[in-house]
Every structure is written in structure tokens, then in C-alpha cells.
């Protein structure tokens, strides 16, 4: 009996929320049990970095990037998308975030007995069409059915394979001085799902931002790969989790300014109403980048030219003045104050992605 | 509205049983929707072959093999193994069956809220220990929780990555003349799960055969790669599904002899009692090989020397005398008769793997 079993007797929704508890559970129950020599394939990355995708070397400056995610979103069809589009986009984005070109996807699908075939076909068509639009192959998969009452709806496990040619983008390369860029409005997916689950979607007028970021990331990597030190998509736990993760991994301090972060007024109001931080709401079609400061303005303008007109420079990475501050994220609020933005914890919203 | 929607209004357990209905559903609702140029990465394999793993070329005679499966077995702990060992073994075996050396695994885990942490840890330890024993890395994953009542227990999606150096083993290379070898007793996993689900496990005295086949396949590939034309593990749908699949893909006729196939007496009796074909019961630690006839005896003896003492030559692949017979599997029964062994259909047993 070790300490975590004493602390946690049962799995809670918070363990699956993608915040602090998820990280603790994964570190204590999984990473810790794997001997460090099996955290990665030699010359690559894996549990040592816990990035959006793992890397396996396959030649001089060439890596295969691999990622797997399970998608359990509820409702299966939501404003702006559905489970299929979510799974395909999420997988493609995880590959892009390590600097890979997405090549192929495999899907493991589990469906509840009695689920309507027509709805299932809609979900699969949406999954496949998203891949088709991006020229990503579907090369295999698995299909299982669980008896009625043993699963609610459909779960898709989506596995992606990409190719990195040149320098991979790994989170641990984020460094003091880097400017933080976000590619668009934050929190739309989280707000849309929350509203749909609480059946107040109609008034909210916000749609999920779910989309593959291929058209942003491929040209950007082509032109500015060397100046991009970190890239991530702020899904579960939102911008808040992502920046805390970077600050923690690189022992830096990241400061960002509330007024510069693009958040839709209705998303901000809705978050306030619910008492949740808008920066911990998930996005499913936004990239967050840490870039070379001297190139930040040029990169931002290039991102605008690619059609991502709401992109903005929202913050900066610093060397901690006091080593005890390493790993902190600071938020300069609109009112003028500065506060520590803790990584989100507790149950934010179940089945968000 | 196309024909399959008219035929099937709702997903049934048979769709997930790994037999005829699974194949029809996957072909009609998934493969058919993907344009053929996206069935594989150029130079590799994917939906065109639907083998145990897909192949992506990464250099001269080098391929990355990738596979994904979801594991939903019930009960989570069963005689001879548990969900964790099943997921790790199944993934490793899928890679071995295309001639790959397993390199790494990623896992996507979905757990029901309220699941005991101690049981979850047992499952994950078993998953990780199986990988450790085989020197396979765990390089990433995902963790989600579904609210109480929306999932029964734990589902693991397991993704494997392997490296093929030299000729990959693809099902479509099975050819007339090939001898069929099985590496051990068939149907133990299926019988053990069925018995556990029906709470008659104690009398049955059969344990699941779940295990990685690394110690069989790696030496065998090293020594006899060129003589192995096909390899597969008879999981859902058993030997019957696997041989039907090979015969169908290669337009051959496969004949095997009941008395030569190693099946434990209690498994045979149990299958008879339930009215199921013992050859459609799943194995999770058996390889089926199609090998060059002139090498078959030598290969069999080598397999015996590796510790798989129950391995046997059980059949042969033939050119069909009449093209209308292409794709058939024939069983010579102990009583002396010959019958067509159809691919299994209907609900064999839900949540077998």
C-alpha cells in the first residue's frame, strides 16, 4: 500500500479532467511504474517529456511521431462538431504540435449495443471526412460492441502517426525570453460542451472551435520551424494547464496578460456565471506557441496572413528571479493586479473531449 | 439511405464479435467511405489488406508497423490473466504477426467514476509488467473518466509501434502449397472467459492462454522469415475466422484436419455443451503460420525447440479446383467427413477481449 492508495480509494471525475489530479494519477500510477529506460525509444521522447506526441527516431533528423487519445465527448453531436470530427482533429493537432506532418490514423471504436446505425455512420463519416480534407490516410482500426447499459454511446480511440523532418518541437525547449502566441479565441469548445450538457446552448451562441490546425501549422513549420520552441493545443485544462505544464517542465515563469488573450465576451460571461476560469476551458482548434522573441512579430503577421486573424501575442517566458518561483504562471488581470494561475484542479466538466 | 442502413437499424453484439458481421460493418461503414488512395501510406499497407498491423515505409526494406485495439474484456480479472496483460499481449502479438519487432506502446485508458484505485493499479501494473518483460517501451497515453453508470469498468485502447527490417509478413502472401502450423492449444482464452461470465469457471479448469508471443516469433523471424508467408493470431472468431480471412484474401482453399488441431478436451466438451464451434473460440497466445511446404517440418521442430511443444501442422493451402470454391475453408472431421467451415457469425460472446 503506497500513499496514493491511501489518498484516493476510488477514481473520481477529477482524475479524468486533464488537470492537476490527472497529472498526479498518471505520474504515480503509470510513469512511476515504468523503468526510465522504457520511457522512450532510444533517441526519441516519451514519458520523459509527456508531450502531445511521442517521437521515435527513424534516420538522420527524421522521427516518427505517435499519439493516442480516447474521445468520450457528450453529447456526441454538439454545436460546431461531433465526436468524429473531434477525434480526427485532436489526433492531427497532437502530431502538428511536435512539428510532424500527419500521415495516417487508426481508430479503435467501441459502441453500445442498440446504438442507431445511422448516427454511427454520421460520426464515422465526419471522422473520415476530416481526415480526407487534410489528406491523412486511415490505415486500420478495431471495432467492439459493449452490451446495452455497459457503455453510454460511442467511444473512439484515435491513434495518429506523423513524420518529423528536421527539428521536432518539444515542450522542454521553451526558454526565457520566448513570446507566447495564441492562434485564436480560447475556450469555445469547453463553453459549447458545457452549455450543451446543461441545455442552455441555445442562449449561449457559441460553437466549438474543433478543427485540424494543418493549414496553420504546416506552412508555419515550413517557414519558421527553427524559431518555434514550443507548441501545444490547449484542450482539457485549457491555456492554464498548458502554460503551467510548460513552466513546470522548463523551470521558468510564464506571464500573460488577460486583456490580450482573445476570449469571446459570451464565453467570458458564461465562465463567470459558472465560477470557472475561462482560461481553463478547452479549445480544440487553437495552437499556443512559444517563439523566438526577435521573430515574434513576423510570425504573428504570418499567422494572420494564413487566415487566423484573431491570433495574438499574449505573454512571455521569464527566468525566475527566485528559484522557488520556477514553474509559476502569472496572470496580469485587466484590473491591473497580478495573480498566480494555478493549474486547474477538480472536476471541470466530464466528457468534454 | 444505402442498403446497410436498411439491413441494420441498430448496432448489435454480433457487429462487435469479430466475425462476419464485424467485417461487413467495417467494410460498408468505414472502408467504403475512405477513398482508396487514403487506405494506406504510399508504399505501405492499410485498409487494402486489413492485416494485424498496418505498415508505413521508412527506408529501404524498413517499415514502421502500427496497430490499435480496444480491450473491453469482462470480467476484468479472469483465470490466467486480466485486462492489462490482455491489452499488452494483444498489441505486441499484432506487431509480431506482420514480422515486426515491437518497440513501443501507447495506452488510452477510460475508467468509470468510482472504480477502485487499487484494482486499477493492479490492471496497469499487469499491463506495464507485460511490456517490461518483453523490453517494450511505454511512451505515452491518455486517461479519461466517464461518470458512474456510463461505462462498466475499464476500457484500454492500446497502440503498438514496431519495426520491420526485411520482408514484412502480409496475409496476401499466403499461397497454394503452404502448410498451416498452429503454435499451441486453441480456444483457451475464449473458453475461460465464457466460463467466467457464466460463473462455471471452477469446474472448467481452463485458463486463458494470454501471453506475448515474442519468444516464439522473434527467433522464428530471425531464422525463417523468408519461409513464413502468413502469420496471424486467432483472437475474436478464432482459427475459423483467421483461415476464412486468409482463404478469402488469397482466393485459395484451406483444408485442415480436426484431429491434428490441438484443443484441450475440456475446451472441446465445453464448446459442444454450448453448441459453439471450438474453432471459433478466441486464443490470445497462439500464432497461426502459413509456411513454405519444404520447410514446414524444420520450422515445426524449431518451434518445438523454443518451448512451444504442442505446436502442430494442421492443414494446407490449395489452389481451388473450381474458381467458385475460392475462399473456402474445409474441415476434415475426426469422423472422416469433410465440411465447409463458414466464418463465424452471430454473437459468440460479448466482451471477450
XYZ file of C-alpha atoms in Angstrom:
706
model
C 0.000 0.000 0.000
C 1.587 3.240 -1.069
C 0.458 6.776 -0.358
C -1.777 7.319 -3.381
C -3.999 4.411 -2.449
C -4.434 5.943 0.949
C -5.253 9.296 -0.629
C -7.521 8.003 -3.370
C -9.629 4.976 -2.817
C -11.779 5.444 -5.904
C -11.293 7.025 -9.310
C -13.056 10.403 -9.433
C -14.143 12.613 -12.312
C -11.329 14.985 -11.354
C -8.820 12.256 -12.243
C -10.075 12.438 -15.803
C -10.384 16.212 -16.101
C -6.908 16.759 -17.522
C -5.817 18.989 -14.639
C -3.656 18.510 -11.588
C -5.262 15.232 -10.459
C -4.853 13.626 -13.881
C -1.193 14.514 -13.873
C -0.727 13.129 -10.368
C -2.530 9.910 -11.207
C -0.594 9.377 -14.435
C 2.728 10.097 -12.732
C 2.073 7.938 -9.675
C 0.199 5.008 -11.127
C 1.766 4.790 -14.551
C 5.033 6.693 -15.147
C 6.482 5.679 -11.783
C 5.885 2.001 -12.517
C 7.794 2.083 -15.803
C 11.590 1.879 -15.546
C 13.104 5.071 -17.062
C 14.890 3.111 -19.808
C 11.437 2.149 -21.099
C 10.023 5.715 -21.058
C 11.053 6.183 -24.683
C 12.620 4.519 -27.657
C 16.342 5.305 -27.655
C 16.983 8.690 -29.245
C 13.328 9.708 -29.050
C 10.888 11.088 -26.484
C 8.051 9.596 -24.435
C 7.116 9.551 -20.768
C 10.204 11.668 -20.012
C 8.541 14.687 -21.654
C 4.846 13.710 -21.869
C 4.394 15.938 -24.905
C 1.403 15.936 -27.292
C 3.030 13.076 -29.216
C 5.995 10.780 -28.641
C 8.928 10.604 -31.046
C 10.748 7.570 -32.454
C 13.926 8.168 -34.475
C 13.938 6.585 -37.950
C 17.007 8.170 -39.507
C 19.140 11.281 -39.601
C 16.916 14.157 -38.402
C 13.808 12.063 -39.046
C 11.312 10.919 -36.460
C 8.000 9.117 -36.464
C 5.583 10.955 -34.153
C 2.874 8.869 -32.490
C -0.084 9.788 -30.315
C -3.191 8.137 -28.922
C -6.276 9.718 -27.358
C -9.652 8.410 -26.352
C -12.669 10.589 -27.099
C -15.758 10.276 -24.917
C -17.479 13.632 -25.543
C -21.128 14.048 -24.561
C -23.334 14.974 -26.361
C -21.956 13.097 -29.377
C -23.288 15.829 -31.665
C -22.670 19.350 -30.355
C -22.749 22.896 -31.784
C -19.828 23.130 -34.197
C -18.963 19.448 -34.455
C -19.328 15.876 -33.307
C -17.329 13.007 -31.831
C -15.882 12.023 -35.225
C -14.584 15.451 -36.125
C -13.253 15.878 -32.600
C -11.284 12.607 -32.673
C -9.768 13.257 -36.112
C -8.904 16.889 -35.328
C -7.458 16.132 -31.914
C -5.184 13.457 -33.316
C -4.000 15.562 -36.235
C -3.341 18.502 -33.906
C -1.295 16.425 -31.464
C 1.005 15.440 -34.334
C 1.322 19.002 -35.618
C 2.247 20.241 -32.129
C 5.510 18.279 -32.148
C 6.386 19.555 -35.611
C 5.190 16.497 -37.532
C 3.331 16.209 -40.807
C 0.318 13.947 -40.127
C 0.490 10.803 -42.281
C -2.077 8.339 -41.029
C -4.617 7.499 -38.366
C -6.007 4.272 -36.886
C -9.219 4.188 -34.894
C -10.449 1.909 -32.122
C -14.197 2.277 -31.833
C -16.383 0.984 -29.000
C -20.154 1.273 -29.434
C -23.063 0.486 -27.155
C -25.392 -2.277 -28.300
C -28.553 -0.759 -29.735
C -26.900 2.451 -30.922
C -28.561 3.675 -34.148
C -26.505 2.721 -37.209
C -27.452 5.970 -38.925
C -25.963 8.072 -36.119
C -22.921 5.852 -36.038
C -22.459 6.374 -39.760
C -22.715 10.160 -39.303
C -19.951 10.044 -36.711
C -17.687 7.847 -38.829
C -18.330 9.947 -41.946
C -17.399 13.041 -40.017
C -14.221 11.341 -38.761
C -13.290 10.172 -42.261
C -14.185 13.466 -43.969
C -11.963 15.399 -41.579
C -9.065 13.090 -42.473
C -9.877 13.345 -46.198
C -9.828 17.139 -46.143
C -6.317 17.023 -44.724
C -5.070 14.169 -46.924
C -4.449 11.938 -43.909
C -4.815 8.185 -44.501
C -6.956 5.847 -42.368
C -4.892 2.668 -42.283
C -6.506 0.421 -39.708
C -8.569 0.064 -36.603
C -10.688 -2.062 -34.346
C -14.411 -2.283 -33.663
C -16.075 -3.542 -30.487
C -19.610 -3.536 -29.112
C -20.458 -3.443 -25.398
C -23.842 -4.754 -24.217
C -26.634 -2.258 -23.587
C -26.191 -0.386 -20.323
C -22.426 -1.041 -20.132
C -21.429 1.995 -22.201
C -23.157 5.275 -22.904
C -22.991 5.850 -26.666
C -19.684 5.670 -28.519
C -16.033 5.995 -27.543
C -13.347 6.486 -30.189
C -9.667 5.831 -29.546
C -7.710 7.597 -32.236
C -4.061 6.947 -32.943
C -2.004 9.199 -35.171
C 1.295 8.733 -36.953
C 3.263 11.639 -38.375
C 6.690 12.316 -39.818
C 9.080 14.921 -38.445
C 11.731 16.008 -40.903
C 14.142 18.363 -39.205
C 13.946 19.631 -35.658
C 10.997 18.312 -33.615
C 9.123 20.824 -31.434
C 9.385 19.582 -27.846
C 7.966 21.394 -24.835
C 11.258 21.289 -22.958
C 12.763 23.710 -25.496
C 10.572 26.596 -24.272
C 13.016 29.160 -22.839
C 13.225 32.536 -21.109
C 12.555 35.401 -23.491
C 10.127 33.429 -25.672
C 6.909 35.190 -26.616
C 3.646 33.291 -26.236
C 1.277 33.419 -29.213
C -2.254 32.011 -29.313
C -3.810 31.395 -32.721
C -7.433 32.290 -31.953
C -10.297 32.606 -29.467
C -9.853 30.415 -26.431
C -12.354 28.223 -24.609
C -15.038 27.928 -27.298
C -15.089 24.124 -27.224
C -15.323 23.939 -23.438
C -18.061 26.560 -23.269
C -20.059 24.940 -26.084
C -19.953 21.470 -24.493
C -20.739 22.791 -21.022
C -23.694 24.732 -22.385
C -24.931 21.734 -24.358
C -24.653 19.482 -21.310
C -26.577 21.990 -19.231
C -29.108 22.502 -22.003
C -28.560 26.252 -22.204
C -26.755 26.007 -25.521
C -29.325 27.999 -27.427
C -28.808 31.229 -25.485
C -25.037 30.839 -25.423
C -24.475 31.302 -29.118
C -21.036 29.721 -29.041
C -19.871 26.871 -31.192
C -16.983 24.506 -30.621
C -13.828 25.600 -32.439
C -12.963 21.961 -33.264
C -10.787 21.779 -36.376
C -7.467 20.413 -37.621
C -4.711 23.034 -37.494
C -2.916 21.722 -40.568
C -3.394 24.941 -42.532
C -1.815 26.905 -39.727
C 0.973 24.615 -38.639
C 2.324 23.133 -41.870
C 3.152 26.497 -43.503
C 4.375 27.843 -40.177
C 6.711 24.889 -39.665
C 7.914 25.203 -43.247
C 8.838 28.857 -42.772
C 9.645 29.253 -39.075
C 10.436 25.814 -37.628
C 13.696 26.975 -36.035
C 12.025 29.909 -34.256
C 9.222 27.848 -32.713
C 10.463 26.494 -29.392
C 7.191 25.118 -28.065
C 3.747 24.305 -29.461
C 0.656 22.880 -27.817
C -3.092 22.773 -28.155
C -4.949 23.853 -25.022
C -7.506 21.053 -24.777
C -8.509 19.664 -21.328
C -7.463 22.200 -18.680
C -7.159 24.914 -21.314
C -4.450 27.560 -21.647
C -3.991 27.465 -17.913
C -2.962 23.784 -17.851
C -0.769 24.143 -20.911
C 1.247 27.125 -19.626
C 1.593 25.584 -16.163
C 2.883 22.441 -17.830
C 5.479 24.381 -19.839
C 6.573 26.498 -16.854
C 6.898 23.372 -14.717
C 8.857 21.411 -17.315
C 11.277 24.248 -18.086
C 11.544 25.727 -14.566
C 10.577 29.129 -15.945
C 7.927 31.712 -15.068
C 5.318 32.488 -17.713
C 3.448 35.775 -17.531
C 0.430 36.507 -19.672
C -1.978 39.403 -19.914
C -5.683 38.826 -19.568
C -6.662 41.686 -21.860
C -4.518 40.356 -24.696
C -5.958 36.834 -24.701
C -8.768 36.503 -27.230
C -11.837 35.181 -25.370
C -15.334 35.795 -26.711
C -17.466 38.019 -24.428
C -20.167 35.340 -24.142
C -17.579 32.708 -23.175
C -16.126 35.036 -20.543
C -19.581 35.830 -19.130
C -20.613 32.205 -19.130
C -17.437 31.169 -17.323
C -18.010 33.925 -14.743
C -21.574 32.802 -14.216
C -20.402 29.230 -13.552
C -17.482 30.363 -11.438
C -14.898 28.678 -13.664
C -11.772 30.294 -15.045
C -12.200 30.952 -18.782
C -8.527 30.053 -19.207
C -9.176 26.506 -18.058
C -11.863 25.913 -20.694
C -10.823 23.593 -23.510
C -10.153 24.655 -27.092
C -9.986 22.093 -29.904
C -8.780 24.268 -32.758
C -6.235 26.647 -31.237
C -2.445 26.469 -31.135
C -0.301 28.039 -28.426
C 3.277 28.760 -29.463
C 6.436 29.812 -27.652
C 8.597 31.626 -30.185
C 11.946 33.340 -30.513
C 11.260 36.929 -29.344
C 13.020 38.616 -32.271
C 10.752 36.745 -34.673
C 7.501 37.029 -32.726
C 6.005 39.955 -34.637
C 6.906 38.458 -38.024
C 5.433 35.088 -37.020
C 2.264 36.736 -35.731
C 1.803 38.582 -39.026
C 2.382 35.371 -40.964
C -0.255 33.619 -38.819
C -2.678 36.473 -39.577
C -1.920 36.091 -43.294
C -2.838 32.387 -43.055
C -6.374 33.407 -42.056
C -6.020 33.169 -38.280
C -6.863 36.843 -37.798
C -7.566 36.661 -34.073
C -4.083 35.382 -33.219
C -2.255 37.485 -30.641
C 0.931 37.706 -28.601
C -0.350 37.202 -25.078
C 2.655 36.728 -22.850
C 6.292 35.932 -22.269
C 8.561 33.369 -20.627
C 10.966 34.570 -17.896
C 13.891 33.253 -15.925
C 12.605 33.030 -12.329
C 14.146 35.714 -10.110
C 13.792 33.381 -7.166
C 14.222 29.632 -7.875
C 11.194 28.972 -5.651
C 9.070 30.724 -8.285
C 10.126 28.318 -11.052
C 7.105 26.674 -12.640
C 4.687 29.509 -11.916
C 2.227 31.086 -14.310
C 1.289 34.695 -13.560
C -1.772 36.438 -14.913
C -1.876 40.218 -15.244
C -5.560 40.926 -14.892
C -7.455 43.646 -16.745
C -7.980 45.401 -13.426
C -4.204 45.727 -13.126
C -3.334 43.141 -10.450
C -1.121 40.104 -10.874
C -2.092 36.673 -9.586
C -0.700 33.176 -9.715
C -2.700 31.000 -12.098
C -2.663 27.546 -10.551
C -3.091 24.506 -12.807
C -6.801 23.716 -12.879
C -7.988 21.084 -10.458
C -11.230 19.366 -9.550
C -13.939 18.325 -11.909
C -14.127 20.955 -14.610
C -16.559 19.144 -16.854
C -16.811 15.405 -17.577
C -16.765 14.056 -21.141
C -15.582 17.330 -22.667
C -13.496 15.561 -25.314
C -30.077 5.796 -47.397
C -27.962 2.897 -48.542
C -28.585 -0.776 -48.116
C -26.788 -1.383 -44.846
C -28.975 1.109 -43.040
C -31.989 -0.750 -44.293
C -30.495 -4.027 -43.130
C -29.218 -2.830 -39.773
C -31.033 -0.158 -37.898
C -29.158 -0.661 -34.644
C -25.699 -1.856 -33.694
C -25.876 -5.413 -32.350
C -23.482 -7.505 -30.285
C -22.791 -9.562 -33.422
C -21.301 -6.434 -35.040
C -18.649 -6.486 -32.364
C -17.984 -10.229 -32.275
C -15.145 -10.161 -34.801
C -16.950 -12.477 -37.237
C -18.807 -11.965 -40.471
C -20.948 -9.058 -39.264
C -17.931 -7.113 -37.971
C -16.255 -7.493 -41.321
C -19.374 -6.353 -43.182
C -19.846 -3.355 -40.916
C -16.210 -2.292 -41.172
C -16.211 -2.688 -44.958
C -19.501 -0.916 -45.541
C -19.423 1.847 -42.983
C -15.707 2.568 -42.839
C -13.523 1.188 -45.659
C -16.053 2.083 -48.357
C -16.145 5.722 -47.193
C -12.392 6.176 -47.446
C -11.022 6.872 -50.933
C -8.582 4.066 -51.891
C -5.624 6.458 -52.107
C -6.089 7.053 -48.366
C -6.232 3.339 -47.441
C -2.508 3.321 -46.790
C 0.601 5.436 -46.730
C 2.298 5.162 -50.122
C 4.459 2.057 -50.287
C 2.862 0.528 -47.193
C -0.295 -1.376 -46.263
C -3.544 -0.463 -44.513
C -7.236 -0.850 -45.289
C -6.290 -2.587 -48.555
C -5.138 -5.661 -46.600
C -6.650 -5.182 -43.124
C -3.824 -7.197 -41.575
C -2.968 -7.392 -37.857
C -0.942 -4.185 -38.200
C -0.509 -1.555 -40.915
C 2.879 -0.779 -42.459
C 4.495 2.575 -43.207
C 7.752 2.583 -45.187
C 10.632 4.462 -43.545
C 13.563 3.462 -45.726
C 14.993 0.662 -47.873
C 13.339 -2.576 -46.642
C 12.305 -0.888 -43.412
C 8.766 -0.314 -42.236
C 7.118 1.028 -39.119
C 4.262 -1.314 -38.127
C 1.329 0.230 -36.262
C -1.749 -1.267 -34.661
C -4.542 -0.184 -32.360
C -7.059 -2.284 -30.439
C -9.575 -1.552 -27.743
C -9.907 -4.051 -24.909
C -13.222 -4.342 -23.083
C -12.946 -7.836 -21.556
C -15.337 -8.824 -18.770
C -14.542 -9.890 -16.089
C -11.522 -7.583 -15.820
C -9.672 -10.273 -13.848
C -10.082 -13.773 -15.269
C -8.368 -17.160 -14.863
C -4.927 -16.790 -16.423
C -4.821 -13.013 -16.781
C -6.501 -9.643 -16.659
C -7.350 -6.661 -18.860
C -3.849 -5.198 -18.564
C -1.995 -8.342 -19.626
C -4.525 -8.880 -22.409
C -4.061 -5.378 -23.853
C -0.253 -5.515 -23.739
C -0.091 -9.060 -25.170
C -2.630 -8.391 -27.909
C -0.759 -5.321 -29.092
C 2.646 -6.994 -29.036
C 1.251 -10.014 -30.915
C -0.338 -7.882 -33.645
C 3.071 -6.352 -34.344
C 4.842 -9.722 -34.354
C 2.283 -11.113 -36.826
C 3.445 -8.732 -39.571
C 7.079 -9.573 -38.918
C 7.863 -6.549 -36.758
C 9.969 -6.241 -33.632
C 7.751 -4.479 -31.043
C 9.313 -1.175 -29.981
C 6.766 0.802 -28.035
C 3.183 1.061 -26.868
C 0.838 3.933 -26.005
C -2.333 3.413 -24.000
C -5.640 5.264 -23.915
C -7.467 4.351 -20.748
C -11.110 5.090 -19.937
C -12.306 4.318 -16.409
C -15.692 4.513 -14.757
C -16.034 7.022 -11.935
C -15.910 5.221 -8.590
C -13.702 2.373 -9.836
C -11.381 1.196 -7.019
C -7.901 2.686 -7.413
C -6.314 -0.486 -6.088
C -7.906 -2.606 -8.833
C -6.975 -0.005 -11.410
C -3.380 -0.128 -10.216
C -3.381 -3.933 -10.491
C -4.528 -3.674 -14.112
C -1.964 -1.023 -15.002
C 0.830 -2.920 -13.240
C -0.067 -6.017 -15.179
C -0.062 -4.004 -18.443
C 3.301 -2.422 -17.616
C 4.898 -5.656 -16.348
C 3.993 -7.456 -19.554
C 5.703 -4.695 -21.549
C 8.721 -4.736 -19.203
C 9.222 -8.480 -19.596
C 9.422 -8.016 -23.355
C 11.541 -4.845 -23.244
C 8.812 -2.826 -24.947
C 8.675 0.887 -24.042
C 5.533 2.715 -22.866
C 5.914 6.126 -24.477
C 2.615 7.909 -23.979
C -1.092 7.713 -23.477
C -4.301 9.332 -22.407
C -6.539 8.986 -19.358
C -10.267 9.718 -19.176
C -13.013 9.115 -16.628
C -16.674 8.593 -17.517
C -19.371 9.330 -14.911
C -20.787 6.457 -12.888
C -23.250 4.358 -14.889
C -21.899 5.500 -18.286
C -19.201 2.823 -18.515
C -18.882 -0.594 -16.946
C -15.363 -0.826 -15.502
C -12.309 -0.026 -17.603
C -11.577 0.073 -21.319
C -7.995 0.171 -22.601
C -7.080 1.266 -26.106
C -3.601 0.034 -26.828
C -1.489 1.236 -29.716
C 1.684 -0.515 -30.745
C 4.626 0.538 -32.867
C 7.137 -1.937 -34.242
C 9.974 -2.023 -36.725
C 10.133 -4.382 -39.692
C 13.616 -4.892 -41.061
C 13.452 -7.025 -44.166
C 10.373 -8.620 -45.661
C 7.099 -7.900 -43.839
C 4.701 -10.822 -43.322
C 1.437 -9.873 -45.036
C -1.633 -12.098 -45.239
C -1.903 -11.709 -49.000
C 1.333 -13.704 -49.435
C -0.303 -16.939 -48.255
C -0.187 -19.261 -51.296
C -1.188 -22.716 -52.519
C 1.047 -25.428 -51.099
C 1.694 -23.626 -47.812
C 1.414 -25.725 -44.686
C -0.584 -24.322 -41.774
C 1.077 -24.526 -38.363
C -0.537 -23.598 -35.035
C 1.766 -22.908 -32.088
C -0.364 -24.349 -29.275
C -3.762 -25.262 -27.820
C -6.588 -23.297 -29.394
C -9.582 -21.628 -27.769
C -8.376 -21.469 -24.162
C -8.990 -17.735 -23.829
C -12.484 -17.894 -25.263
C -13.449 -20.875 -23.131
C -12.015 -19.301 -19.960
C -13.872 -16.005 -20.468
C -17.133 -17.718 -21.403
C -16.916 -19.917 -18.327
C -16.078 -16.940 -16.093
C -19.004 -14.944 -17.494
C -21.336 -17.855 -16.898
C -19.871 -18.449 -13.438
C -18.965 -22.059 -14.156
C -15.247 -21.318 -14.287
C -14.378 -23.502 -11.312
C -15.459 -26.778 -12.927
C -13.951 -25.880 -16.276
C -10.321 -25.914 -15.182
C -9.149 -23.917 -18.173
C -7.116 -20.745 -18.039
C -6.713 -18.073 -20.665
C -3.574 -18.553 -22.763
C -2.974 -14.794 -22.884
C 0.715 -14.050 -23.434
C 3.063 -12.152 -25.730
C 4.485 -14.356 -28.478
C 7.815 -12.556 -28.604
C 9.804 -15.620 -27.585
C 8.252 -17.597 -30.407
C 8.160 -15.054 -33.187
C 11.421 -13.129 -32.833
C 13.687 -16.202 -33.136
C 11.435 -17.644 -35.816
C 11.581 -14.460 -37.889
C 15.329 -14.305 -37.396
C 15.804 -17.822 -38.729
C 12.894 -18.427 -41.126
C 11.476 -15.041 -42.185
C 11.607 -15.878 -45.890
C 9.697 -19.146 -45.432
C 6.834 -17.627 -43.428
C 4.205 -16.433 -45.890
C 1.446 -15.612 -43.436
C 1.104 -15.153 -39.683
C -1.883 -14.315 -37.525
C -3.212 -14.691 -34.023
C -6.652 -16.292 -33.850
C -8.348 -13.875 -31.416
C -12.033 -12.944 -31.942
C -13.610 -15.520 -34.230
C -10.752 -17.948 -33.583
C -8.940 -20.157 -36.080
C -12.098 -20.332 -38.137
C -12.220 -16.554 -38.777
C -8.494 -16.350 -39.413
C -8.371 -19.129 -42.015
C -11.513 -17.862 -43.728
C -9.913 -14.434 -43.889
C -6.738 -15.830 -45.475
C -8.643 -18.025 -47.944
C -10.851 -15.083 -48.923
C -7.951 -12.653 -49.364
C -5.839 -15.053 -51.415
C -8.670 -16.804 -53.324
C -7.388 -20.175 -52.157
C -8.938 -23.133 -50.391
C -7.603 -24.034 -46.956
C -8.104 -27.561 -45.644
C -7.386 -28.511 -42.063
C -7.805 -31.668 -40.043
C -9.777 -31.625 -36.838
C -7.751 -34.375 -35.196
C -4.475 -32.526 -35.739
C -5.578 -29.252 -34.165
C -4.572 -29.091 -30.501
C -7.721 -28.359 -28.481
C -7.921 -29.333 -24.813
C -10.578 -31.993 -24.093
C -12.364 -29.763 -21.570
C -12.484 -26.907 -24.106
C -13.890 -29.230 -26.750
C -16.514 -30.599 -24.364
C -17.468 -27.161 -23.124
C -17.860 -25.867 -26.680
C -20.028 -28.882 -27.537
C -22.179 -28.300 -24.486
C -22.763 -24.682 -25.533
C -23.259 -25.578 -29.171
C -20.383 -23.374 -30.359
C -17.604 -24.413 -32.680
C -14.348 -24.814 -30.707
C -12.504 -23.390 -33.727
C -14.319 -20.074 -33.342
C -13.185 -19.627 -29.742
C -10.540 -16.952 -29.223
C -6.914 -17.609 -28.342
C -4.681 -14.812 -27.039
C -1.319 -16.538 -27.038
C -1.261 -18.667 -30.172
C 0.236 -17.983 -33.588
C -1.037 -19.486 -36.833
C 1.515 -19.625 -39.623
C 1.401 -20.383 -43.343
C 4.837 -21.661 -44.313
C 6.790 -22.883 -47.304
C 5.956 -26.629 -47.508
C 9.561 -27.800 -47.928
C 10.469 -26.028 -44.669
C 7.372 -26.912 -42.665
C 8.845 -29.831 -40.725
C 12.055 -27.950 -39.923
C 10.057 -24.922 -38.774
C 7.786 -27.103 -36.645
C 10.784 -28.691 -34.931
C 12.306 -25.274 -34.327
C 9.029 -24.095 -32.771
C 9.062 -27.171 -30.505
C 12.644 -26.369 -29.516
C 11.541 -22.854 -28.495
C 9.291 -24.426 -25.868
C 6.026 -24.476 -27.810
C 5.737 -28.264 -27.572
C 2.081 -28.505 -28.583
C 2.639 -26.848 -31.957
C 1.401 -28.883 -34.913
C 0.971 -28.859 -38.673
C -2.805 -28.827 -39.046
C -3.553 -28.145 -42.670
C -2.628 -26.913 -46.100
C -3.476 -24.229 -48.648
C -4.726 -25.317 -52.082
C -5.424 -23.801 -55.451
C -9.224 -24.064 -55.876
C -10.172 -26.698 -58.459
C -13.267 -24.691 -59.238
C -12.977 -20.887 -59.022
C -16.336 -20.843 -57.213
C -14.641 -22.616 -54.303
C -12.061 -19.863 -53.828
C -12.171 -18.513 -50.287
C -13.455 -21.688 -48.696
C -12.156 -23.378 -45.573
C -12.716 -27.124 -45.359
C -12.581 -29.148 -42.186
C -11.815 -32.852 -42.258
C -13.598 -34.077 -39.180
C -12.402 -36.868 -36.895
C -15.361 -38.954 -38.031
C -13.978 -38.776 -41.549
C -16.339 -36.365 -43.277
C -15.418 -33.018 -44.843
C -17.454 -29.886 -44.248
C -17.194 -26.221 -45.146
C -16.225 -24.161 -42.142
C -18.061 -20.862 -42.557
C -16.663 -17.723 -40.940
C -18.301 -17.428 -37.530
C -21.321 -15.170 -37.323
C -23.752 -14.027 -34.701
C -22.968 -13.142 -31.133
C -20.266 -15.540 -29.998
C -19.558 -13.912 -26.669
C -19.546 -10.197 -25.831
C -16.523 -8.555 -24.192
C -14.196 -11.478 -24.828
C -11.183 -9.209 -25.349
